[in-house]
CSV table of C-alpha atoms in Angstrom, one decimal:
chain,number,residue,atom,x,y,z
A,1,UNK,CA,251.6,67.9,87.4
A,2,UNK,CA,253.5,70.6,84.7
A,3,UNK,CA,251.3,72.7,83.6
A,4,UNK,CA,251.4,75.5,81.1
A,5,UNK,CA,248.6,78.1,80.5
A,6,UNK,CA,248.4,79.1,76.6
A,7,UNK,CA,245.4,81.6,75.2
A,8,UNK,CA,244.6,79.9,71.9
A,9,UNK,CA,247.1,81.7,69.6
A,10,UNK,CA,249.7,80.5,72.1
A,11,UNK,CA,249.1,76.6,70.5
A,12,UNK,CA,252.6,75.8,68.1
A,13,UNK,CA,251.7,72.5,68.6
A,14,UNK,CA,249.0,69.2,69.9
A,15,UNK,CA,249.3,68.9,73.5
A,16,UNK,CA,249.1,65.9,75.3
A,17,UNK,CA,246.5,66.6,77.4
A,18,UNK,CA,244.5,70.1,77.8
A,19,UNK,CA,241.8,71.2,79.9
A,20,UNK,CA,239.8,74.2,78.0
A,21,UNK,CA,238.4,77.1,79.9
A,22,UNK,CA,235.5,79.3,79.0
A,23,UNK,CA,233.6,80.9,81.9
A,24,UNK,CA,231.3,83.6,80.6
A,25,UNK,CA,229.8,81.5,79.6
A,26,UNK,CA,230.5,78.3,77.3
A,27,UNK,CA,230.9,75.3,78.8
A,28,UNK,CA,229.3,76.8,81.9
A,29,UNK,CA,226.7,77.1,79.7
A,30,UNK,CA,227.6,73.3,78.4
A,31,UNK,CA,227.2,71.5,81.8
A,32,UNK,CA,224.0,73.2,82.2
A,33,UNK,CA,222.9,71.5,79.1
A,34,UNK,CA,224.3,68.0,80.9
A,35,UNK,CA,222.3,69.1,83.7
A,36,UNK,CA,218.6,70.0,81.9
A,37,UNK,CA,219.3,66.4,80.1
A,38,UNK,CA,221.5,66.6,76.7
A,39,UNK,CA,222.5,63.4,75.3
A,40,UNK,CA,225.7,65.2,73.6
A,41,UNK,CA,227.3,68.8,72.3
A,42,UNK,CA,228.8,68.9,69.0
A,43,UNK,CA,231.2,71.4,69.3
A,44,UNK,CA,230.3,73.5,65.3
A,45,UNK,CA,233.6,75.1,63.6
A,46,UNK,CA,230.7,78.1,62.3
A,47,UNK,CA,227.8,79.8,62.5
A,48,UNK,CA,227.5,77.8,59.4
A,49,UNK,CA,227.9,74.4,60.0
A,50,UNK,CA,226.0,74.9,63.0
A,51,UNK,CA,222.8,75.8,61.0
A,52,UNK,CA,224.6,72.9,58.8
A,53,UNK,CA,224.2,70.2,60.8
A,54,UNK,CA,220.8,71.2,63.0
A,55,UNK,CA,218.8,71.6,59.1
A,56,UNK,CA,220.5,67.8,58.9
A,57,UNK,CA,219.4,67.0,62.3
A,58,UNK,CA,216.0,69.1,63.4
A,59,UNK,CA,215.3,67.8,66.5
A,60,UNK,CA,219.3,68.7,67.4
A,61,UNK,CA,219.1,71.7,69.4
A,62,UNK,CA,221.4,74.8,67.8
A,63,UNK,CA,223.2,77.2,70.1
A,64,UNK,CA,225.2,80.4,70.2
A,65,UNK,CA,226.1,83.7,71.4
A,66,UNK,CA,225.0,86.9,71.1
A,67,UNK,CA,221.4,87.4,69.8
A,68,UNK,CA,218.7,85.1,69.2
A,69,UNK,CA,219.4,84.3,65.5
A,70,UNK,CA,217.0,82.5,62.3
A,71,UNK,CA,217.8,78.5,62.8
A,72,UNK,CA,219.4,78.4,66.2
A,73,UNK,CA,217.1,77.3,69.2
A,74,UNK,CA,218.8,79.0,72.3
A,75,UNK,CA,221.6,81.9,73.3
A,76,UNK,CA,224.8,81.2,74.9
A,77,UNK,CA,222.9,82.1,78.9
A,78,UNK,CA,223.1,79.1,82.0
A,79,UNK,CA,220.2,82.0,82.8
A,80,UNK,CA,217.9,81.4,79.9
A,81,UNK,CA,219.5,78.2,79.6
A,82,UNK,CA,219.1,76.5,83.2
A,83,UNK,CA,214.2,75.6,82.8
A,84,UNK,CA,214.7,74.5,79.3
A,85,UNK,CA,213.7,70.1,79.3
A,86,UNK,CA,217.2,68.8,77.0
A,87,UNK,CA,216.2,65.4,77.9
A,88,UNK,CA,217.8,63.0,75.2
A,89,UNK,CA,218.5,66.0,73.4
A,90,UNK,CA,222.4,66.7,70.5
A,91,UNK,CA,222.7,70.1,71.6
A,92,UNK,CA,225.1,71.9,69.0
A,93,UNK,CA,227.0,74.4,70.5
A,94,UNK,CA,229.2,77.2,68.7
A,95,UNK,CA,230.9,80.7,70.7
A,96,UNK,CA,233.1,83.0,70.1
A,97,UNK,CA,236.3,81.2,72.1
A,98,UNK,CA,235.0,78.3,73.9
A,99,UNK,CA,233.9,75.9,70.5
A,100,UNK,CA,237.4,77.6,68.9
A,101,UNK,CA,239.4,76.7,72.1
A,102,UNK,CA,238.2,72.9,71.5
A,103,UNK,CA,238.6,72.4,68.4
A,104,UNK,CA,242.3,74.0,68.2
A,105,UNK,CA,243.0,70.6,70.5
A,106,UNK,CA,240.9,68.4,68.9
A,107,UNK,CA,243.8,65.6,67.8
A,108,UNK,CA,245.1,66.1,71.8
A,109,UNK,CA,244.3,62.4,73.7
A,110,UNK,CA,242.1,64.0,76.1
A,111,UNK,CA,240.2,67.2,75.8
A,112,UNK,CA,238.4,68.2,78.9
A,113,UNK,CA,236.5,71.8,78.5
A,114,UNK,CA,235.7,73.1,82.4
A,115,UNK,CA,234.5,75.8,84.0
A,116,UNK,CA,234.1,76.7,88.0
A,117,UNK,CA,230.7,75.2,87.9
A,118,UNK,CA,232.8,71.7,87.0
A,119,UNK,CA,236.5,73.1,88.7
A,120,UNK,CA,236.9,69.9,91.5
A,121,UNK,CA,235.3,67.0,89.3
A,122,UNK,CA,238.1,68.5,86.3
A,123,UNK,CA,240.8,68.3,89.0
A,124,UNK,CA,239.9,64.8,90.4
A,125,UNK,CA,240.0,63.6,86.4
A,126,UNK,CA,243.2,64.8,85.8
A,127,UNK,CA,244.5,63.2,89.1
A,128,UNK,CA,242.2,59.8,88.1
A,129,UNK,CA,244.1,59.7,85.0
A,130,UNK,CA,247.7,60.2,86.7
A,131,UNK,CA,248.6,63.4,83.7
A,132,UNK,CA,251.7,64.6,84.5
A,133,UNK,CA,251.3,67.3,81.4
A,134,UNK,CA,248.2,69.6,81.4
A,135,UNK,CA,248.5,72.4,79.1
A,136,UNK,CA,245.3,75.4,79.8
A,137,UNK,CA,243.6,76.9,77.4
A,138,UNK,CA,242.7,80.3,77.9
A,139,UNK,CA,240.1,80.8,75.2
A,140,UNK,CA,238.9,84.3,76.0
A,141,UNK,CA,240.5,87.8,74.9
A,142,UNK,CA,244.0,85.8,73.1
A,143,UNK,CA,244.7,83.7,76.6
A,144,UNK,CA,244.5,87.3,78.7
A,145,UNK,CA,240.7,86.5,79.9
A,146,UNK,CA,241.2,86.7,83.8
A,147,UNK,CA,238.0,84.4,84.4
A,148,UNK,CA,239.3,81.8,82.1
A,149,UNK,CA,243.0,82.1,83.2
A,150,UNK,CA,242.1,82.2,87.5
A,151,UNK,CA,239.8,79.4,86.7
A,152,UNK,CA,242.6,77.5,84.8
A,153,UNK,CA,245.0,78.0,87.6
A,154,UNK,CA,242.6,77.3,90.3
A,155,UNK,CA,241.8,73.7,88.7
A,156,UNK,CA,245.9,73.5,88.2
A,157,UNK,CA,246.2,73.7,91.5
A,158,UNK,CA,243.1,71.1,93.1
A,159,UNK,CA,245.1,69.0,90.5
A,160,UNK,CA,248.3,69.0,91.9
A,161,UNK,CA,246.6,68.5,95.6
A,162,UNK,CA,247.7,71.9,96.8
A,163,UNK,CA,244.8,72.3,98.5
A,164,UNK,CA,244.1,75.4,96.7
A,165,UNK,CA,240.8,77.5,98.1
A,166,UNK,CA,238.4,79.4,95.4
A,167,UNK,CA,238.2,82.8,97.0
A,168,UNK,CA,240.8,83.9,95.1
A,169,UNK,CA,240.3,82.6,92.0
A,170,UNK,CA,236.9,83.3,92.4
A,171,UNK,CA,237.2,87.5,92.9
A,172,UNK,CA,239.5,88.1,90.1
A,173,UNK,CA,236.5,86.3,87.9
A,174,UNK,CA,234.0,88.6,89.3
A,175,UNK,CA,236.1,91.5,88.6
A,176,UNK,CA,237.3,90.1,85.2
A,177,UNK,CA,235.9,92.7,81.7
A,178,UNK,CA,233.4,89.6,81.0
A,179,UNK,CA,231.5,89.8,84.3
A,180,UNK,CA,232.2,93.8,83.6
A,181,UNK,CA,230.8,93.2,80.1
A,182,UNK,CA,227.9,90.9,81.5
A,183,UNK,CA,226.5,92.4,84.4
A,184,UNK,CA,226.7,95.9,82.5
A,185,UNK,CA,224.5,94.8,79.4
A,186,UNK,CA,227.4,95.3,77.0
A,187,UNK,CA,226.8,92.0,75.7
A,188,UNK,CA,223.6,90.3,74.2
A,189,UNK,CA,221.5,87.7,75.0
A,190,UNK,CA,222.5,87.4,78.7
A,191,UNK,CA,220.3,87.2,81.7
A,192,UNK,CA,220.8,89.0,85.0
A,193,UNK,CA,221.7,85.6,86.7
A,194,UNK,CA,224.9,84.7,84.3
A,195,UNK,CA,227.2,86.0,85.9
A,196,UNK,CA,226.5,84.3,89.7
A,197,UNK,CA,225.4,81.4,87.6
A,198,UNK,CA,229.2,81.5,86.2
A,199,UNK,CA,231.0,81.1,89.3
A,200,UNK,CA,228.8,78.8,91.4
A,201,UNK,CA,231.6,76.7,92.5
A,202,UNK,CA,231.4,72.9,91.4
A,203,UNK,CA,227.7,73.5,91.1
A,204,UNK,CA,228.2,70.2,88.7
A,205,UNK,CA,230.2,66.8,90.4
A,206,UNK,CA,231.0,66.0,86.0
A,207,UNK,CA,234.2,66.7,84.1
A,208,UNK,CA,233.5,67.3,80.4
A,209,UNK,CA,234.9,65.5,77.5
A,210,UNK,CA,235.8,65.9,73.9
A,211,UNK,CA,236.0,63.4,71.4
A,212,UNK,CA,236.2,62.9,67.7
A,213,UNK,CA,233.3,60.9,66.9
A,214,UNK,CA,232.9,60.6,63.2
A,215,UNK,CA,234.3,63.8,61.9
A,216,UNK,CA,232.6,66.3,64.8
A,217,UNK,CA,234.1,67.0,68.3
A,218,UNK,CA,231.8,65.6,71.0
A,219,UNK,CA,231.7,66.7,74.3
A,220,UNK,CA,230.0,64.0,77.4
A,221,UNK,CA,230.0,64.3,80.7
A,222,UNK,CA,232.2,62.2,82.5
A,223,UNK,CA,231.5,60.4,86.2
A,224,UNK,CA,234.3,61.1,88.2
A,225,UNK,CA,235.8,59.1,91.1
A,226,UNK,CA,235.2,60.1,94.3
A,227,UNK,CA,238.1,61.4,96.0
A,228,UNK,CA,240.4,58.7,97.7
A,229,UNK,CA,239.7,59.3,101.7
A,230,UNK,CA,242.6,61.7,103.0
A,231,UNK,CA,243.5,62.6,99.6
A,232,UNK,CA,244.6,66.2,98.9
A,233,UNK,CA,242.1,67.7,97.5
């Protein structure tokens, strides 16, 4: 399985298959939202679009990076989200890098959004779909965020059936700039457990697939077939 690792600015053309990786914290938060019962997540292109969608759909839950702000219901923190009841709700998510990356590849035939919490399910879905070539979009720091690159490389290894172990990749993520900033209180809208939750490998058994729906990019959980007995995963 051919794998490319690109930052958002490096996406010169639309890939056929894209895995958009944002470990800290967009797609950890998205996975938690589904675990807390959300039906779907609409990926907004701007804060203004998120607020407009919220105004048109008052029952939707709007979520953003950084501190709490008027018009938004939640912030982009898994630690703060994990106790929220989202049963049957639609979430509108706008983040600095993760949602931007998914929208940048919205025309790909398959778009998966991932972090460590859904790594194995993502790799298994790539194998199940028989994907020959995959572009991993490393969203943070214009492609330089080591937590995102480490997660992308780990998923790529698992998808290729190489038996890749997680320890080194998780260690890189734990010592990344993003982890240091989250743990050190540099960023706003943070819970003390955020870093640990972002590194909670394979917490959830589903992958997350983004598809265009009525001019919006919509993320939904996707059940993944179990690994065949004896498969090299």
